[in-house]
Amino acid sequence: MEHTYKGLIDKDAKIAVLCGGMSNEREVSLRSGVNVLNALKNLGYANSEIVDVDKNIVENLKKGGYEYAYNTLHGKYGEDGCVQGVLEILGIKYTGCKVKSSAICMDKEMTKNLLKNAGLNIIKSVCIRYDEKLDIEKAVEGLNFPLMVKPSAEGSSIGMSKVDNIEELKEALQVAQKSDKKILLEEYLQGVSITVGVLEDVEKNETFATPILEFRTKTLWYDFEAKYTEGMTEFILPAQLDEKLTKEIQKMAVDAHKACDCTGVSRVDFLVYNNIPYVLEINTNPGMTDLSDLPAQAKAMGINYDNLVQLVLNTALIDV
């Protein structure tokens, strides 16, 4: 069944599609932005235009006289609460997660703490602050190799590595610290990788999960290459999970979204190991490219790209 959503924002409103930005995910964001702009035009929002975010963003937004912002930024400054704070100060309503939840979910350690407090399953990990004098062996006491090494505040798997021993860990920390001095060390479990979109229907005041997407990569894990190179990942949608586990994971996704005070839209990543789902992280501004997960998940439940954009645009009306 095809789902359509009423536009709750005036068609004459001036809308800035924020994209590009200053993070390592700039090129992906630009692709998301162009797609979203085309959808807004299709929906009748003629006064929508691309705003490539740089250090002059405040001046550019003021000059543009924008009433709303559709945020398609990824990574630092766009997904971590920074641009959200600018928009709040300028009085521009914007899509998706607000300042607090954006900042929380960009920090993998903080996210895990909130998820754990909410009673959700998380994989055993520790978070360290990189220093050349760090006693690495002591830092990983209690963890079992192999480990995943993840910069705490980075997206698209940038700076991530899988390591099997202390020597490999030392090398991986050198790579990760280029993105963030705060680094998450997480036990590596070889399970089923899945992701679930979470959307909010403002008109119905309803939060719901999309079908679950399972991905099988030609790389060791779902890294940047696998995410954004056509043919590097096999997508199974819906995931090959039984009905009971499917419903459990979808509920966990919505619970995780709410536990971190997310609004509007998010995407929750999981690993299923021995039939137990573990929450890995929450993406507060999912990609909207041709290869992105959320549009595919929405399509699987009868929400085409344009209607997904309309649904997300309506979330600019959410006040917290």
CSV table of C-alpha atoms in Angstrom, one decimal:
chain,number,residue,atom,x,y,z
A,1,MET,CA,0.0,0.0,0.0
A,2,GLU,CA,1.3,3.4,-1.0
A,3,HIS,CA,1.5,6.0,1.8
A,4,THR,CA,1.1,9.7,1.2
A,5,TYR,CA,1.6,12.5,3.6
A,6,LYS,CA,0.0,15.9,3.8
A,7,GLY,CA,2.3,18.9,3.6
A,8,LEU,CA,1.9,20.8,6.9
A,9,ILE,CA,4.2,23.6,5.8
A,10,ASP,CA,3.1,26.4,3.4
A,11,LYS,CA,4.2,25.6,-0.2
A,12,ASP,CA,5.4,29.2,-0.5
A,13,ALA,CA,7.8,28.9,2.4
A,14,LYS,CA,11.5,29.5,1.8
A,15,ILE,CA,13.4,26.3,2.6
A,16,ALA,CA,17.2,25.9,2.8
A,17,VAL,CA,18.4,22.4,2.0
A,18,LEU,CA,21.6,22.3,4.2
A,19,CYS,CA,24.2,20.1,2.7
A,20,GLY,CA,28.0,19.8,2.0
A,21,GLY,CA,29.5,21.1,5.2
A,22,MET,CA,32.9,20.8,6.6
A,23,SER,CA,33.1,17.1,7.7
A,24,ASN,CA,34.7,14.1,6.1
A,25,GLU,CA,31.2,13.2,4.8
A,26,ARG,CA,30.9,16.3,2.7
A,27,GLU,CA,30.5,14.6,-0.7
A,28,VAL,CA,27.8,12.2,0.6
A,29,SER,CA,25.9,15.1,2.1
A,30,LEU,CA,26.0,17.0,-1.3
A,31,ARG,CA,24.4,13.9,-2.9
A,32,SER,CA,21.7,13.8,-0.3
A,33,GLY,CA,21.1,17.5,-0.7
A,34,VAL,CA,20.5,17.4,-4.4
A,35,ASN,CA,18.1,14.5,-4.1
A,36,VAL,CA,16.1,16.2,-1.4
A,37,LEU,CA,16.0,19.5,-3.3
A,38,ASN,CA,14.6,17.6,-6.3
A,39,ALA,CA,11.9,16.0,-4.2
A,40,LEU,CA,10.9,19.3,-2.6
A,41,LYS,CA,10.5,20.8,-6.0
A,42,ASN,CA,8.4,17.8,-7.1
A,43,LEU,CA,6.2,18.4,-3.9
A,44,GLY,CA,5.6,22.0,-4.9
A,45,TYR,CA,8.0,23.8,-2.6
A,46,ALA,CA,9.3,26.1,-5.3
A,47,ASN,CA,11.2,28.3,-2.9
A,48,SER,CA,13.6,25.6,-1.9
A,49,GLU,CA,17.3,25.9,-2.6
A,50,ILE,CA,20.6,24.4,-1.8
A,51,VAL,CA,22.8,26.0,0.9
A,52,ASP,CA,26.3,24.6,1.0
A,53,VAL,CA,27.3,25.0,4.6
A,54,ASP,CA,30.6,26.7,5.4
A,55,LYS,CA,32.0,29.1,8.0
A,56,ASN,CA,29.8,31.8,6.6
A,57,ILE,CA,26.6,29.9,7.3
A,58,VAL,CA,25.1,32.4,9.7
A,59,GLU,CA,25.4,35.3,7.2
A,60,ASN,CA,24.2,33.2,4.4
A,61,LEU,CA,21.1,32.0,6.3
A,62,LYS,CA,20.3,35.6,7.3
A,63,LYS,CA,20.7,36.9,3.7
A,64,GLY,CA,18.5,34.1,2.4
A,65,GLY,CA,15.6,34.9,4.6
A,66,TYR,CA,14.8,31.2,5.1
A,67,GLU,CA,11.9,30.1,7.3
A,68,TYR,CA,12.8,26.4,7.3
A,69,ALA,CA,15.9,24.2,6.9
A,70,TYR,CA,15.9,20.7,5.7
A,71,ASN,CA,19.1,19.3,7.2
A,72,THR,CA,21.0,16.8,5.0
A,73,LEU,CA,24.4,17.4,6.6
A,74,HIS,CA,26.4,14.5,7.9
A,75,GLY,CA,29.2,14.3,10.5
A,76,LYS,CA,30.8,17.1,12.5
A,77,TYR,CA,29.1,20.5,12.6
A,78,GLY,CA,26.0,19.2,10.9
A,79,GLU,CA,25.0,16.2,12.8
A,80,ASP,CA,26.4,17.0,16.3
A,81,GLY,CA,24.2,19.8,17.4
A,82,CYS,CA,26.3,22.7,16.0
A,83,VAL,CA,24.2,23.7,13.1
A,84,GLN,CA,21.1,22.9,15.0
A,85,GLY,CA,22.2,25.5,17.6
A,86,VAL,CA,22.8,28.1,14.9
A,87,LEU,CA,19.3,27.4,13.5
A,88,GLU,CA,17.7,27.7,17.0
A,89,ILE,CA,19.4,31.1,17.5
A,90,LEU,CA,18.3,32.4,14.1
A,91,GLY,CA,14.7,31.2,14.7
A,92,ILE,CA,14.7,28.9,11.7
A,93,LYS,CA,12.7,25.7,12.1
A,94,TYR,CA,14.5,22.6,11.0
A,95,THR,CA,14.0,18.9,10.3
A,96,GLY,CA,15.1,16.0,12.4
A,97,CYS,CA,16.8,15.8,15.8
A,98,LYS,CA,17.4,18.8,17.9
A,99,VAL,CA,20.6,20.1,19.6
A,100,LYS,CA,20.7,17.8,22.6
A,101,SER,CA,19.9,14.5,20.9
A,102,SER,CA,22.2,15.4,18.0
A,103,ALA,CA,25.1,16.0,20.3
A,104,ILE,CA,24.4,12.9,22.4
A,105,CYS,CA,24.1,10.5,19.4
A,106,MET,CA,27.3,11.8,17.8
A,107,ASP,CA,29.2,10.7,20.9
A,108,LYS,CA,29.3,6.9,20.8
A,109,GLU,CA,30.2,6.6,24.5
A,110,MET,CA,27.4,8.8,25.7
A,111,THR,CA,24.9,7.0,23.4
A,112,LYS,CA,25.9,3.6,24.8
A,113,ASN,CA,25.5,4.9,28.4
A,114,LEU,CA,21.9,6.1,27.7
A,115,LEU,CA,21.0,2.9,25.9
A,116,LYS,CA,22.4,0.8,28.7
A,117,ASN,CA,20.4,2.9,31.3
A,118,ALA,CA,17.3,2.2,29.2
A,119,GLY,CA,17.8,-1.5,29.5
A,120,LEU,CA,18.8,-2.1,25.8
A,121,ASN,CA,21.5,-4.6,24.8
A,122,ILE,CA,24.9,-3.1,24.0
A,123,ILE,CA,28.2,-4.8,23.1
A,124,LYS,CA,30.9,-4.7,25.8
A,125,SER,CA,33.3,-1.8,25.2
A,126,VAL,CA,35.5,0.8,26.8
A,127,CYS,CA,36.1,4.4,25.8
A,128,ILE,CA,39.6,5.9,26.0
A,129,ARG,CA,41.2,9.3,25.4
A,130,TYR,CA,44.2,8.9,23.1
A,131,ASP,CA,47.6,9.8,24.5
A,132,GLU,CA,51.0,8.5,23.3
A,133,LYS,CA,51.7,7.6,26.9
A,134,LEU,CA,48.5,5.6,27.3
A,135,ASP,CA,49.0,2.1,28.8
A,136,ILE,CA,47.1,0.3,26.0
A,137,GLU,CA,47.2,-3.2,27.6
A,138,LYS,CA,45.7,-1.8,30.8
A,139,ALA,CA,43.0,0.1,28.9
A,140,VAL,CA,41.7,-3.1,27.2
A,141,GLU,CA,41.7,-5.3,30.4
A,142,GLY,CA,38.5,-7.2,30.5
A,143,LEU,CA,37.9,-7.0,26.7
A,144,ASN,CA,38.4,-9.9,24.4
A,145,PHE,CA,40.0,-9.6,21.0
A,146,PRO,CA,39.2,-9.1,18.2
A,147,LEU,CA,38.1,-5.5,18.8
A,148,MET,CA,36.5,-2.8,16.7
A,149,VAL,CA,38.2,0.6,17.0
A,150,LYS,CA,35.9,3.5,16.5
A,151,PRO,CA,36.4,7.3,16.8
A,152,SER,CA,33.8,8.3,19.3
A,153,ALA,CA,32.4,11.3,17.2
A,154,GLU,CA,32.7,10.3,13.6
A,155,GLY,CA,30.3,8.9,11.0
A,156,SER,CA,30.3,6.7,7.9
A,157,SER,CA,32.8,4.3,9.5
A,158,ILE,CA,35.6,6.8,9.0
A,159,GLY,CA,38.7,6.0,11.1
A,160,MET,CA,37.4,2.5,12.1
A,161,SER,CA,39.5,-0.6,12.2
A,162,LYS,CA,39.2,-4.3,13.3
A,163,VAL,CA,42.2,-5.5,15.3
A,164,ASP,CA,43.2,-8.9,16.5
A,165,ASN,CA,46.0,-8.0,19.0
A,166,ILE,CA,47.8,-5.3,20.9
A,167,GLU,CA,50.2,-4.4,18.0
A,168,GLU,CA,47.4,-4.0,15.5
A,169,LEU,CA,45.5,-1.9,18.2
A,170,LYS,CA,48.4,0.5,18.5
A,171,GLU,CA,48.3,1.1,14.8
A,172,ALA,CA,44.6,1.5,14.7
A,173,LEU,CA,44.6,4.0,17.5
A,174,GLN,CA,47.0,6.2,15.4
A,175,VAL,CA,44.4,6.2,12.6
A,176,ALA,CA,41.4,6.7,14.8
A,177,GLN,CA,42.9,9.6,16.7
A,178,LYS,CA,43.1,11.7,13.5
A,179,SER,CA,39.3,11.8,13.6
A,180,ASP,CA,38.8,12.0,17.4
A,181,LYS,CA,41.0,11.8,20.5
A,182,LYS,CA,38.1,10.0,22.2
A,183,ILE,CA,38.0,6.4,20.9
A,184,LEU,CA,35.6,3.5,21.5
A,185,LEU,CA,37.1,0.0,21.8
A,186,GLU,CA,34.3,-2.6,21.3
A,187,GLU,CA,34.4,-6.3,21.2
A,188,TYR,CA,34.0,-7.7,17.7
A,189,LEU,CA,31.1,-10.1,17.3
A,190,GLN,CA,30.5,-11.8,14.0
A,191,GLY,CA,26.8,-11.7,13.6
A,192,VAL,CA,24.1,-10.3,11.3
A,193,SER,CA,24.3,-6.6,10.6
A,194,ILE,CA,21.0,-4.8,10.3
A,195,THR,CA,19.6,-1.3,10.5
A,196,VAL,CA,16.2,0.2,11.2
A,197,GLY,CA,14.8,3.5,10.3
A,198,VAL,CA,12.6,5.4,12.9
A,199,LEU,CA,10.2,8.0,11.6
A,200,GLU,CA,7.6,10.4,13.1
A,201,ASP,CA,4.3,11.2,11.6
A,202,VAL,CA,3.7,14.7,13.0
A,203,GLU,CA,0.0,14.8,11.9
A,204,LYS,CA,-0.8,11.6,13.8
A,205,ASN,CA,1.8,12.1,16.6
A,206,GLU,CA,3.1,8.6,15.9
A,207,THR,CA,6.6,7.2,16.0
A,208,PHE,CA,7.2,4.0,14.0
A,209,ALA,CA,10.0,1.8,12.7
A,210,THR,CA,10.6,0.9,9.1
A,211,PRO,CA,11.2,-2.6,7.8
A,212,ILE,CA,14.6,-4.0,8.9
A,213,LEU,CA,17.4,-3.9,6.4
A,214,GLU,CA,20.1,-6.6,6.5
A,215,PHE,CA,23.3,-6.0,4.7
A,216,ARG,CA,26.1,-8.4,3.7
A,217,THR,CA,29.2,-6.7,2.6
A,218,LYS,CA,32.1,-7.7,0.4
A,219,THR,CA,34.3,-5.8,2.9
A,220,LEU,CA,35.2,-7.0,6.4
A,221,TRP,CA,32.5,-4.8,7.9
A,222,TYR,CA,30.1,-2.1,6.8
A,223,ASP,CA,32.8,0.5,6.1
A,224,PHE,CA,32.8,3.7,4.0
A,225,GLU,CA,33.6,1.8,0.8
A,226,ALA,CA,30.8,-0.7,1.4
A,227,LYS,CA,28.3,2.1,2.2
A,228,TYR,CA,28.9,4.3,-0.8
A,229,THR,CA,30.2,2.1,-3.6
A,230,GLU,CA,27.6,0.4,-5.7
A,231,GLY,CA,27.9,-3.4,-5.7
A,232,MET,CA,30.0,-3.6,-2.5
A,233,THR,CA,27.0,-4.5,-0.3
A,234,GLU,CA,24.1,-7.0,-0.7
A,235,PHE,CA,20.9,-5.6,0.8
A,236,ILE,CA,18.2,-7.9,2.1
A,237,LEU,CA,15.0,-6.1,2.7
A,238,PRO,CA,13.2,-7.1,4.7
A,239,ALA,CA,15.9,-8.9,6.7
A,240,GLN,CA,15.8,-12.7,7.0
A,241,LEU,CA,14.6,-12.7,10.6
A,242,ASP,CA,11.6,-14.5,12.2
A,243,GLU,CA,8.5,-12.4,13.0
A,244,LYS,CA,9.1,-12.4,16.8
A,245,LEU,CA,12.7,-11.1,16.5
A,246,THR,CA,11.7,-8.6,13.8
A,247,LYS,CA,9.1,-7.1,16.2
A,248,GLU,CA,11.5,-7.1,19.1
A,249,ILE,CA,14.2,-5.2,17.1
A,250,GLN,CA,11.7,-2.7,15.7
A,251,LYS,CA,10.5,-1.9,19.2
A,252,MET,CA,14.1,-1.6,20.4
A,253,ALA,CA,14.8,0.9,17.6
A,254,VAL,CA,11.9,3.1,18.7
A,255,ASP,CA,12.9,2.7,22.3
A,256,ALA,CA,16.5,3.7,21.5
A,257,HIS,CA,15.3,6.7,19.5
A,258,LYS,CA,13.3,7.9,22.5
A,259,ALA,CA,15.9,7.0,25.1
A,260,CYS,CA,18.3,9.5,23.4
A,261,ASP,CA,15.6,12.1,23.0
A,262,CYS,CA,15.6,11.9,19.2
A,263,THR,CA,12.9,13.6,17.2
A,264,GLY,CA,11.7,13.4,13.7
A,265,VAL,CA,14.0,10.8,12.1
A,266,SER,CA,16.8,8.5,13.0
A,267,ARG,CA,18.4,5.2,11.9
A,268,VAL,CA,19.4,2.7,14.5
A,269,ASP,CA,22.1,0.2,13.7
A,270,PHE,CA,22.1,-3.3,15.3
A,271,LEU,CA,24.2,-6.5,15.3
A,272,VAL,CA,22.3,-9.7,15.9
A,273,TYR,CA,24.6,-12.3,17.6
A,274,ASN,CA,23.3,-15.7,18.7
A,275,ASN,CA,19.8,-14.4,18.1
A,276,ILE,CA,20.3,-11.5,20.5
A,277,PRO,CA,20.0,-8.0,19.0
A,278,TYR,CA,22.6,-5.4,20.2
A,279,VAL,CA,22.2,-1.7,19.5
A,280,LEU,CA,25.4,-0.3,18.0
A,281,GLU,CA,24.6,3.3,17.4
A,282,ILE,CA,22.0,5.9,16.3
A,283,ASN,CA,22.4,8.0,13.2
A,284,THR,CA,20.4,11.2,13.7
A,285,ASN,CA,20.6,12.4,10.1
A,286,PRO,CA,20.4,9.3,7.8
A,287,GLY,CA,21.7,9.6,4.3
A,288,MET,CA,19.3,10.4,1.5
A,289,THR,CA,21.5,9.3,-1.5
A,290,ASP,CA,20.5,6.8,-4.1
A,291,LEU,CA,22.3,4.1,-2.2
A,292,SER,CA,21.2,5.2,1.3
A,293,ASP,CA,19.4,2.8,3.7
A,294,LEU,CA,16.5,5.0,4.9
A,295,PRO,CA,14.9,5.6,1.4
A,296,ALA,CA,15.1,1.9,0.6
A,297,GLN,CA,13.5,1.0,4.0
A,298,ALA,CA,10.8,3.6,3.5
A,299,LYS,CA,10.1,2.3,-0.1
A,300,ALA,CA,9.7,-1.2,1.3
A,301,MET,CA,6.8,-0.1,3.4
A,302,GLY,CA,5.1,1.9,0.6
A,303,ILE,CA,6.7,5.4,1.2
A,304,ASN,CA,8.3,6.6,-2.0
A,305,TYR,CA,11.2,9.1,-1.9
A,306,ASP,CA,9.1,12.2,-2.3
A,307,ASN,CA,6.7,11.2,0.4
A,308,LEU,CA,9.6,10.4,2.7
A,309,VAL,CA,11.0,13.9,2.2
A,310,GLN,CA,7.5,15.3,3.0
A,311,LEU,CA,7.3,13.2,6.1
A,312,VAL,CA,10.7,14.4,7.3
A,313,LEU,CA,10.0,18.0,6.3
A,314,ASN,CA,6.9,18.0,8.5
A,315,THR,CA,9.1,17.3,11.5
A,316,ALA,CA,10.4,20.8,11.3
A,317,LEU,CA,7.2,21.7,13.2
A,318,ILE,CA,8.2,19.6,16.2
A,319,ASP,CA,8.9,21.8,19.3
A,320,VAL,CA,10.8,20.4,22.2
